[in-house]
Amino acid sequence: MSEHKEDPGQSQQPVGLGEGASAPARSRRSVSTGTDTMGAIMGPVFHWMQDVAAVTLLKARRTLFQAAILFCVLVLLLWVSIFLYGSFYYSYMPTVSFSTPVHFYYISDCDTSESGLCSFPKANISFMKNDKDQVMAFGQPYRISLELEMPESPVNEQLGMFMVKMSSYTKGGKNVKSVSRSTMLHYRSSLLQTISTLLFSPFLLTGMTEQKQLIDVELFSDYKTNAYEPTVGAVIEIQSKRVQVYSAQLRIHAYFTGIRYVLYNFPLTSAVIGVATNFAFLSVIVLFSYLQFIWGGLWPPDQVRVRVMMGDSTRIQQKREEARKRMEKENSQKQTDASKSIETMTAATEIKGNGTANELQSKEPSVIPDAPEPDSKDDESHDSVGPEEEDSQDGFEGCELPHQGETVLRQRPGPWMSL
């Protein structure tokens, strides 16, 4: 009995070892199972993230490309708007101010013993820029004045009043308008002249200033050139032989009204409004062109068809189409009924033919070999009739049936007779 007793320590030791050995296996098994599960879960996630990244990159690239195209179109529209406004301003706005020197000439081959000139000083002025473009626009009012630089000499002081005449002419030399204006030096007393000379003596000694006066003679206050007879030049004459002049300037200044007044006095506001208007107009044109190219227009084609199809010819065509469809439907229904009646007649004929054949076989045994002929011919006749639904009556008239089958058909008229 003592030999069969087991040591509790020895019996428990293998169990402990087994449990200790199986624990790492279970842990490795659980780790591998968790890794496989994580890989099975993360694999689709990685693929999904890759697809999302690819789609996002594609959308970003497309959006960037569309933004670049839109930016280029906007820049192009802005540039065209500025160019159109500049062209309009250059073509619509005339020359605001024009100034040209006046060079007088006179006759000098007379008696020089006198202190005066031999003739009145004259000057010929051209109103053409670069011998091509006219200075004055048609219908635009201008102020024309002559600025004379005259010294405060005793001769001019004793001269008093004198006349200045201006005559404008056309390309053919025709005199268009003529005007004469009087002028003179401004009066200054001897005391005032002495005081001004003492005060400005340093500047007078250095040559920075001179004792002279600028006389502004307004010749025309509202001069307008005619489109049929445009003014190309003028002749200016000082009607005095004792006048002394340093220099002279002819000035032409435009007086604007309406849109030209706004463009000249408010250039920045006018430029902003003009460029914005051109930009909006061009944007609308580009938008309509884009819609026409992408969608075929602002309105769908169906609405246009509904609005156009309102004539009598269209209604008649619709009625003809409906009648044709109705006739086709009735014909198809009749063909279906005819095929059904033919099948019913065929079945009845087969039944009657079999009954007659059995009776003949019972009465006349010698006619047994000839019995299958009506069935075969009958079948052939029905086979020939089956695929031809439209010509069913002609098919039955053309087929040859045996004598016994004919008696059956004559006793039972076919359903096609009612058609």
GROMACS .gro file of C-alpha atoms in nm:
model
  419
    1MET     CA    1   0.000   0.000   0.000
    2SER     CA    2   0.288   0.229   0.073
    3GLU     CA    3   0.434   0.172  -0.271
    4HIS     CA    4   0.130   0.309  -0.447
    5LYS     CA    5   0.125   0.631  -0.247
    6GLU     CA    6   0.235   0.932  -0.439
    7ASP     CA    7   0.426   1.222  -0.310
    8PRO     CA    8   0.212   1.530  -0.311
    9GLY     CA    9   0.508   1.745  -0.413
   10GLN     CA   10   0.598   1.516  -0.700
   11SER     CA   11   0.241   1.499  -0.824
   12GLN     CA   12   0.199   1.871  -0.808
   13GLN     CA   13   0.529   1.956  -0.972
   14PRO     CA   14   0.442   1.844  -1.329
   15VAL     CA   15   0.119   2.038  -1.309
   16GLY     CA   16   0.303   2.352  -1.212
   17LEU     CA   17   0.555   2.299  -1.487
   18GLY     CA   18   0.277   2.242  -1.738
   19GLU     CA   19   0.102   2.554  -1.632
   20GLY     CA   20   0.427   2.748  -1.644
   21ALA     CA   21   0.508   2.616  -1.989
   22SER     CA   22   0.161   2.680  -2.125
   23ALA     CA   23   0.149   3.045  -2.001
   24PRO     CA   24   0.415   3.175  -2.249
   25ALA     CA   25   0.247   2.982  -2.526
   26ARG     CA   26  -0.084   3.139  -2.443
   27SER     CA   27   0.078   3.481  -2.421
   28ARG     CA   28   0.250   3.434  -2.758
   29ARG     CA   29  -0.074   3.305  -2.901
   30SER     CA   30  -0.266   3.604  -2.766
   31VAL     CA   31   0.003   3.845  -2.889
   32SER     CA   32  -0.003   3.691  -3.237
   33THR     CA   33  -0.384   3.696  -3.237
   34GLY     CA   34  -0.384   4.063  -3.129
   35THR     CA   35  -0.126   4.148  -3.395
   36ASP     CA   36  -0.329   3.973  -3.663
   37THR     CA   37  -0.645   4.148  -3.544
   38MET     CA   38  -0.469   4.485  -3.540
   39GLY     CA   39  -0.323   4.420  -3.885
   40ALA     CA   40  -0.664   4.316  -4.014
   41ILE     CA   41  -0.813   4.638  -3.873
   42MET     CA   42  -0.531   4.876  -3.964
   43GLY     CA   43  -0.487   4.746  -4.319
   44PRO     CA   44  -0.820   4.879  -4.448
   45VAL     CA   45  -0.770   5.192  -4.241
   46PHE     CA   46  -0.435   5.255  -4.409
   47HIS     CA   47  -0.589   5.192  -4.752
   48TRP     CA   48  -0.878   5.426  -4.667
   49MET     CA   49  -0.637   5.695  -4.549
   50GLN     CA   50  -0.432   5.651  -4.865
   51ASP     CA   51  -0.742   5.686  -5.082
   52VAL     CA   52  -0.857   5.991  -4.885
   53ALA     CA   53  -0.513   6.151  -4.920
   54ALA     CA   54  -0.510   6.082  -5.296
   55VAL     CA   55  -0.861   6.223  -5.341
   56THR     CA   56  -0.777   6.527  -5.124
   57LEU     CA   57  -0.458   6.590  -5.321
   58LEU     CA   58  -0.648   6.561  -5.647
   59LYS     CA   59  -0.917   6.802  -5.527
   60ALA     CA   60  -0.654   7.045  -5.397
   61ARG     CA   61  -0.469   7.032  -5.727
   62ARG     CA   62  -0.791   7.088  -5.919
   63THR     CA   63  -0.893   7.373  -5.688
   64LEU     CA   64  -0.551   7.534  -5.724
   65PHE     CA   65  -0.568   7.501  -6.101
   66GLN     CA   66  -0.917   7.654  -6.110
   67ALA     CA   67  -0.805   7.936  -5.880
   68ALA     CA   68  -0.507   8.006  -6.105
   69ILE     CA   69  -0.731   8.018  -6.412
   70LEU     CA   70  -0.979   8.245  -6.233
   71PHE     CA   71  -0.698   8.477  -6.122
   72CYS     CA   72  -0.559   8.499  -6.474
   73VAL     CA   73  -0.906   8.573  -6.614
   74LEU     CA   74  -0.965   8.845  -6.353
   75VAL     CA   75  -0.626   9.004  -6.423
   76LEU     CA   76  -0.695   8.995  -6.795
   77LEU     CA   77  -1.039   9.153  -6.746
   78LEU     CA   78  -0.890   9.423  -6.522
   79TRP     CA   79  -0.619   9.502  -6.775
   80VAL     CA   80  -0.871   9.519  -7.060
   81SER     CA   81  -1.097   9.744  -6.848
   82ILE     CA   82  -0.811   9.986  -6.778
   83PHE     CA   83  -0.711   9.984  -7.144
   84LEU     CA   84  -1.067  10.057  -7.257
   85TYR     CA   85  -1.104  10.343  -7.009
   86GLY     CA   86  -0.769  10.491  -7.111
   87SER     CA   87  -0.862  10.469  -7.479
   88PHE     CA   88  -1.198  10.633  -7.410
   89TYR     CA   89  -1.037  10.912  -7.205
   90TYR     CA   90  -0.774  10.978  -7.469
   91SER     CA   91  -1.025  10.986  -7.756
   92TYR     CA   92  -1.307  11.170  -7.575
   93MET     CA   93  -1.112  11.431  -7.378
   94PRO     CA   94  -0.972  11.709  -7.598
   95THR     CA   95  -0.660  11.912  -7.530
   96VAL     CA   96  -0.718  12.096  -7.204
   97SER     CA   97  -0.461  12.369  -7.252
   98PHE     CA   98  -0.250  12.468  -7.546
   99SER     CA   99   0.021  12.731  -7.546
  100THR     CA  100   0.246  12.842  -7.828
  101PRO     CA  101   0.493  13.131  -7.865
  102VAL     CA  102   0.398  13.418  -8.091
  103HIS     CA  103   0.674  13.557  -8.308
  104PHE     CA  104   0.586  13.891  -8.458
  105TYR     CA  105   0.726  14.018  -8.785
  106TYR     CA  106   0.700  14.359  -8.953
  107ILE     CA  107   0.833  14.548  -9.252
  108SER     CA  108   1.175  14.703  -9.197
  109ASP     CA  109   1.262  14.855  -9.538
  110CYS     CA  110   1.104  15.193  -9.469
  111ASP     CA  111   1.251  15.527  -9.347
  112THR     CA  112   1.436  15.459  -9.024
  113SER     CA  113   1.445  15.821  -8.918
  114GLU     CA  114   1.120  15.771  -8.735
  115SER     CA  115   1.113  15.594  -8.401
  116GLY     CA  116   0.818  15.377  -8.495
  117LEU     CA  117   0.795  15.058  -8.701
  118CYS     CA  118   0.732  15.040  -9.071
  119SER     CA  119   0.417  14.822  -9.028
  120PHE     CA  120   0.204  14.661  -8.763
  121PRO     CA  121   0.362  14.354  -8.598
  122LYS     CA  122   0.195  14.033  -8.719
  123ALA     CA  123   0.225  13.665  -8.639
  124ASN     CA  124   0.082  13.351  -8.802
  125ILE     CA  125  -0.012  13.077  -8.553
  126SER     CA  126  -0.093  12.715  -8.643
  127PHE     CA  127  -0.355  12.519  -8.445
  128MET     CA  128  -0.221  12.180  -8.554
  129LYS     CA  129  -0.013  11.956  -8.330
  130ASN     CA  130   0.271  11.792  -8.519
  131ASP     CA  131   0.105  11.918  -8.839
  132LYS     CA  132  -0.153  11.634  -8.808
  133ASP     CA  133  -0.387  11.662  -8.509
  134GLN     CA  134  -0.610  11.957  -8.442
  135VAL     CA  135  -0.577  12.136  -8.111
  136MET     CA  136  -0.944  12.227  -8.075
  137ALA     CA  137  -1.219  11.962  -8.077
  138PHE     CA  138  -1.542  12.016  -8.264
  139GLY     CA  139  -1.816  12.176  -8.057
  140GLN     CA  140  -1.598  12.230  -7.751
  141PRO     CA  141  -1.586  12.592  -7.618
  142TYR     CA  142  -1.238  12.742  -7.570
  143ARG     CA  143  -1.096  13.057  -7.418
  144ILE     CA  144  -0.827  13.215  -7.636
  145SER     CA  145  -0.601  13.484  -7.488
  146LEU     CA  146  -0.277  13.659  -7.580
  147GLU     CA  147  -0.016  13.718  -7.311
  148LEU     CA  148   0.220  14.008  -7.388
  149GLU     CA  149   0.540  14.068  -7.197
  150MET     CA  150   0.603  14.443  -7.226
  151PRO     CA  151   0.873  14.655  -7.060
  152GLU     CA  152   0.783  14.960  -6.849
  153SER     CA  153   0.963  15.189  -7.090
  154PRO     CA  154   0.872  15.556  -7.153
  155VAL     CA  155   0.762  15.461  -7.510
  156ASN     CA  156   0.508  15.205  -7.385
  157GLU     CA  157   0.395  15.440  -7.108
  158GLN     CA  158   0.332  15.713  -7.362
  159LEU     CA  159   0.174  15.466  -7.605
  160GLY     CA  160  -0.150  15.445  -7.418
  161MET     CA  161  -0.416  15.213  -7.559
  162PHE     CA  162  -0.354  14.998  -7.867
  163MET     CA  163  -0.553  14.730  -8.053
  164VAL     CA  164  -0.486  14.357  -8.083
  165LYS     CA  165  -0.663  14.178  -8.369
  166MET     CA  166  -0.702  13.806  -8.430
  167SER     CA  167  -0.841  13.640  -8.746
  168SER     CA  168  -0.884  13.260  -8.767
  169TYR     CA  169  -0.884  13.079  -9.101
  170THR     CA  170  -0.953  12.733  -9.244
  171LYS     CA  171  -0.735  12.500  -9.445
  172GLY     CA  172  -0.828  12.671  -9.769
  173GLY     CA  173  -0.743  13.017  -9.630
  174LYS     CA  174  -1.100  13.124  -9.566
  175ASN     CA  175  -1.144  13.372  -9.282
  176VAL     CA  176  -1.377  13.216  -9.023
  177LYS     CA  177  -1.383  13.457  -8.728
  178SER     CA  178  -1.218  13.788  -8.653
  179VAL     CA  179  -1.199  13.992  -8.330
  180SER     CA  180  -1.020  14.303  -8.201
  181ARG     CA  181  -0.942  14.387  -7.839
  182SER     CA  182  -0.786  14.695  -7.681
  183THR     CA  183  -0.528  14.694  -7.403
  184MET     CA  184  -0.255  14.901  -7.236
  185LEU     CA  185   0.002  14.895  -6.958
  186HIS     CA  186  -0.116  14.918  -6.600
  187TYR     CA  187  -0.070  15.264  -6.455
  188ARG     CA  188   0.201  15.316  -6.193
  189SER     CA  189   0.286  15.651  -6.045
  190SER     CA  190   0.640  15.785  -6.029
  191LEU     CA  191   0.650  15.750  -5.650
  192LEU     CA  192   0.541  15.385  -5.671
  193GLN     CA  193   0.799  15.316  -5.937
  194THR     CA  194   1.073  15.479  -5.719
  195ILE     CA  195   0.977  15.276  -5.410
  196SER     CA  196   0.960  14.947  -5.604
  197THR     CA  197   1.296  15.022  -5.764
  198LEU     CA  198   1.455  15.080  -5.423
  199LEU     CA  199   1.303  14.768  -5.272
  200PHE     CA  200   1.384  14.536  -5.559
  201SER     CA  201   1.721  14.693  -5.637
  202PRO     CA  202   1.922  14.383  -5.527
  203PHE     CA  203   1.715  14.160  -5.756
  204LEU     CA  204   1.725  14.416  -6.034
  205LEU     CA  205   2.103  14.441  -6.005
  206THR     CA  206   2.152  14.065  -6.013
  207GLY     CA  207   1.910  14.021  -6.306
  208MET     CA  208   1.670  13.801  -6.112
  209THR     CA  209   1.381  14.032  -6.198
  210GLU     CA  210   1.304  14.304  -6.450
  211GLN     CA  211   1.083  14.608  -6.474
  212LYS     CA  212   0.815  14.464  -6.699
  213GLN     CA  213   0.446  14.381  -6.702
  214LEU     CA  214   0.246  14.082  -6.829
  215ILE     CA  215  -0.061  14.197  -7.020
  216ASP     CA  216  -0.331  13.932  -7.067
  217VAL     CA  217  -0.563  14.012  -7.359
  218GLU     CA  218  -0.872  13.788  -7.385
  219LEU     CA  219  -0.953  13.750  -7.753
  220PHE     CA  220  -1.230  13.483  -7.744
  221SER     CA  221  -1.420  13.369  -7.437
  222ASP     CA  222  -1.630  13.097  -7.608
  223TYR     CA  223  -1.467  12.993  -7.932
  224LYS     CA  224  -1.607  12.683  -8.108
  225THR     CA  225  -1.469  12.533  -8.423
  226ASN     CA  226  -1.699  12.404  -8.695
  227ALA     CA  227  -1.677  12.042  -8.810
  228TYR     CA  228  -1.738  12.140  -9.173
  229GLU     CA  229  -1.489  12.427  -9.165
  230PRO     CA  230  -1.228  12.342  -8.901
  231THR     CA  231  -0.993  12.613  -8.785
  232VAL     CA  232  -0.631  12.535  -8.864
  233GLY     CA  233  -0.462  12.866  -8.777
  234ALA     CA  234  -0.493  13.236  -8.694
  235VAL     CA  235  -0.322  13.566  -8.769
  236ILE     CA  236  -0.251  13.800  -8.474
  237GLU     CA  237  -0.180  14.166  -8.536
  238ILE     CA  238  -0.088  14.446  -8.292
  239GLN     CA  239  -0.221  14.765  -8.444
  240SER     CA  240   0.050  15.001  -8.326
  241LYS     CA  241   0.383  15.095  -8.484
  242ARG     CA  242   0.542  15.212  -8.160
  243VAL     CA  243   0.467  14.919  -7.937
  244GLN     CA  244   0.758  14.743  -7.768
  245VAL     CA  245   0.719  14.373  -7.675
  246TYR     CA  246   0.962  14.135  -7.514
  247SER     CA  247   0.769  13.817  -7.597
  248ALA     CA  248   0.416  13.688  -7.648
  249GLN     CA  249   0.229  13.363  -7.577
  250LEU     CA  250  -0.103  13.247  -7.724
  251ARG     CA  251  -0.296  13.035  -7.474
  252ILE     CA  252  -0.600  12.818  -7.552
  253HIS     CA  253  -0.789  12.675  -7.256
  254ALA     CA  254  -1.096  12.449  -7.276
  255TYR     CA  255  -1.408  12.501  -7.067
  256PHE     CA  256  -1.564  12.160  -7.002
  257THR     CA  257  -1.928  12.080  -6.929
  258GLY     CA  258  -2.114  11.757  -6.856
  259ILE     CA  259  -1.910  11.436  -6.862
  260ARG     CA  260  -1.593  11.615  -6.968
  261TYR     CA  261  -1.623  11.845  -6.667
  262VAL     CA  262  -1.645  11.540  -6.434
  263LEU     CA  263  -1.356  11.363  -6.608
  264TYR     CA  264  -1.134  11.671  -6.586
  265ASN     CA  265  -1.219  11.789  -6.232
  266PHE     CA  266  -1.256  11.445  -6.069
  267PRO     CA  267  -1.005  11.225  -6.250
  268LEU     CA  268  -0.955  10.960  -5.979
  269THR     CA  269  -1.326  10.904  -5.910
  270SER     CA  270  -1.399  10.894  -6.282
  271ALA     CA  271  -1.121  10.641  -6.339
  272VAL     CA  272  -1.249  10.410  -6.061
  273ILE     CA  273  -1.608  10.426  -6.185
  274GLY     CA  274  -1.509  10.378  -6.548
  275VAL     CA  275  -1.278  10.081  -6.482
  276ALA     CA  276  -1.536   9.918  -6.250
  277THR     CA  277  -1.810   9.958  -6.512
  278ASN     CA  278  -1.594   9.806  -6.785
  279PHE     CA  279  -1.491   9.522  -6.554
  280ALA     CA  280  -1.853   9.440  -6.463
  281PHE     CA  281  -1.962   9.450  -6.827
  282LEU     CA  282  -1.679   9.222  -6.939
  283SER     CA  283  -1.742   8.987  -6.646
  284VAL     CA  284  -2.107   8.949  -6.745
  285ILE     CA  285  -2.004   8.872  -7.103
  286VAL     CA  286  -1.751   8.611  -6.989
  287LEU     CA  287  -2.006   8.457  -6.749
  288PHE     CA  288  -2.270   8.425  -7.022
  289SER     CA  289  -2.012   8.274  -7.256
  290TYR     CA  290  -1.913   8.021  -6.988
  291LEU     CA  291  -2.276   7.926  -6.922
  292GLN     CA  292  -2.340   7.892  -7.295
  293PHE     CA  293  -2.035   7.666  -7.331
  294ILE     CA  294  -2.105   7.452  -7.022
  295TRP     CA  295  -2.485   7.436  -6.996
  296GLY     CA  296  -2.590   7.548  -7.339
  297GLY     CA  297  -2.744   7.870  -7.211
  298LEU     CA  298  -2.927   8.011  -6.911
  299TRP     CA  299  -3.259   7.844  -7.000
  300PRO     CA  300  -3.289   7.467  -7.061
  301PRO     CA  301  -3.374   7.358  -7.417
  302ASP     CA  302  -3.702   7.191  -7.304
  303GLN     CA  303  -3.860   7.522  -7.207
  304VAL     CA  304  -3.769   7.665  -7.542
  305ARG     CA  305  -3.932   7.371  -7.719
  306VAL     CA  306  -4.249   7.412  -7.517
  307ARG     CA  307  -4.268   7.778  -7.610
  308VAL     CA  308  -4.201   7.716  -7.978
  309MET     CA  309  -4.435   7.416  -8.029
  310MET     CA  310  -4.756   7.620  -8.032
  311GLY     CA  311  -4.851   7.617  -8.404
  312ASP     CA  312  -5.132   7.432  -8.581
  313SER     CA  313  -4.887   7.219  -8.776
  314THR     CA  314  -4.743   7.086  -8.450
  315ARG     CA  315  -5.088   6.994  -8.318
  316ILE     CA  316  -5.174   6.813  -8.643
  317GLN     CA  317  -4.847   6.622  -8.626
  318GLN     CA  318  -4.920   6.518  -8.267
  319LYS     CA  319  -5.268   6.395  -8.363
  320ARG     CA  320  -5.124   6.194  -8.652
  321GLU     CA  321  -4.869   6.037  -8.421
  322GLU     CA  322  -5.137   5.943  -8.168
  323ALA     CA  323  -5.357   5.791  -8.442
  324ARG     CA  324  -5.065   5.591  -8.575
  325LYS     CA  325  -4.983   5.454  -8.230
  326ARG     CA  326  -5.350   5.364  -8.174
  327MET     CA  327  -5.366   5.176  -8.507
  328GLU     CA  328  -5.046   4.988  -8.428
  329LYS     CA  329  -5.186   4.888  -8.091
  330GLU     CA  330  -5.512   4.763  -8.246
  331ASN     CA  331  -5.324   4.567  -8.513
  332SER     CA  332  -5.103   4.404  -8.252
  333GLN     CA  333  -5.415   4.313  -8.048
  334LYS     CA  334  -5.583   4.163  -8.354
  335GLN     CA  335  -5.272   3.961  -8.437
  336THR     CA  336  -5.260   3.831  -8.081
  337ASP     CA  337  -5.628   3.725  -8.095
  338ALA     CA  338  -5.577   3.562  -8.433
  339SER     CA  339  -5.279   3.362  -8.306
  340LYS     CA  340  -5.482   3.245  -8.004
  341SER     CA  341  -5.777   3.140  -8.224
  342ILE     CA  342  -5.544   2.954  -8.458
  343GLU     CA  343  -5.394   2.764  -8.165
  344THR     CA  344  -5.744   2.673  -8.040
  345MET     CA  345  -5.851   2.556  -8.387
  346THR     CA  346  -5.532   2.355  -8.425
  347ALA     CA  347  -5.590   2.178  -8.096
  348ALA     CA  348  -5.953   2.102  -8.190
  349THR     CA  349  -5.848   1.974  -8.530
  350GLU     CA  350  -5.593   1.743  -8.376
  351ILE     CA  351  -5.853   1.607  -8.138
  352LYS     CA  352  -6.111   1.546  -8.413
  353GLY     CA  353  -5.855   1.400  -8.647
  354ASN     CA  354  -5.742   1.150  -8.385
  355GLY     CA  355  -6.107   1.049  -8.316
  356THR     CA  356  -6.185   0.997  -8.684
  357ALA     CA  357  -5.868   0.798  -8.733
  358ASN     CA  358  -5.957   0.567  -8.445
  359GLU     CA  359  -6.306   0.509  -8.584
  360LEU     CA  360  -6.172   0.428  -8.931
  361GLN     CA  361  -5.913   0.199  -8.781
  362SER     CA  362  -6.179   0.009  -8.596
  363LYS     CA  363  -6.403  -0.017  -8.899
  364GLU     CA  364  -6.142  -0.071  -9.171
  365PRO     CA  365  -5.827  -0.234  -9.042
  366SER     CA  366  -5.674  -0.235  -9.388
  367VAL     CA  367  -5.644   0.143  -9.385
  368ILE     CA  368  -5.414   0.151  -9.082
  369PRO     CA  369  -5.092   0.242  -9.269
  370ASP     CA  370  -5.264   0.541  -9.426
  371ALA     CA  371  -5.384   0.686  -9.094
  372PRO     CA  372  -5.065   0.878  -8.995
  373GLU     CA  373  -5.071   1.080  -9.319
  374PRO     CA  374  -5.343   1.325  -9.212
  375ASP     CA  375  -5.165   1.388  -8.883
  376SER     CA  376  -4.832   1.452  -9.050
  377LYS     CA  377  -4.984   1.677  -9.311
  378ASP     CA  378  -5.199   1.836  -9.052
  379ASP     CA  379  -4.895   1.905  -8.836
  380GLU     CA  380  -4.709   2.041  -9.134
  381SER     CA  381  -4.998   2.269  -9.212
  382HIS     CA  382  -5.013   2.393  -8.856
  383ASP     CA  383  -4.637   2.438  -8.844
  384SER     CA  384  -4.652   2.644  -9.156
  385VAL     CA  385  -4.929   2.855  -9.012
  386GLY     CA  386  -4.769   2.916  -8.671
  387PRO     CA  387  -4.485   3.157  -8.756
  388GLU     CA  388  -4.697   3.357  -9.004
  389GLU     CA  389  -4.944   3.539  -8.783
  390GLU     CA  390  -5.035   3.815  -9.027
  391ASP     CA  391  -5.114   3.580  -9.325
  392SER     CA  392  -5.296   3.310  -9.130
  393GLN     CA  393  -5.592   3.282  -9.369
  394ASP     CA  394  -5.373   3.248  -9.679
  395GLY     CA  395  -5.165   2.985  -9.504
  396PHE     CA  396  -5.464   2.764  -9.435
  397GLU     CA  397  -5.594   2.800  -9.788
  398GLY     CA  398  -5.259   2.693  -9.935
  399CYS     CA  399  -5.206   2.383  -9.721
  400GLU     CA  400  -5.332   2.044  -9.847
  401LEU     CA  401  -5.518   1.837  -9.592
  402PRO     CA  402  -5.645   1.479  -9.635
  403HIS     CA  403  -6.005   1.403  -9.719
  404GLN     CA  404  -6.099   1.310  -9.364
  405GLY     CA  405  -5.943   1.626  -9.219
  406GLU     CA  406  -6.132   1.835  -9.470
  407THR     CA  407  -6.467   1.695  -9.360
  408VAL     CA  408  -6.378   1.791  -9.004
  409LEU     CA  409  -6.279   2.146  -9.103
  410ARG     CA  410  -6.596   2.188  -9.309
  411GLN     CA  411  -6.812   2.079  -9.020
  412ARG     CA  412  -6.629   2.316  -8.779
  413PRO     CA  413  -6.560   2.658  -8.944
  414GLY     CA  414  -6.249   2.826  -8.817
  415PRO     CA  415  -6.254   3.125  -8.582
  416TRP     CA  416  -6.087   3.345  -8.845
  417MET     CA  417  -6.421   3.368  -9.029
  418SER     CA  418  -6.544   3.608  -8.766
  419LEU     CA  419  -6.255   3.847  -8.834
   0.00000   0.00000   0.00000
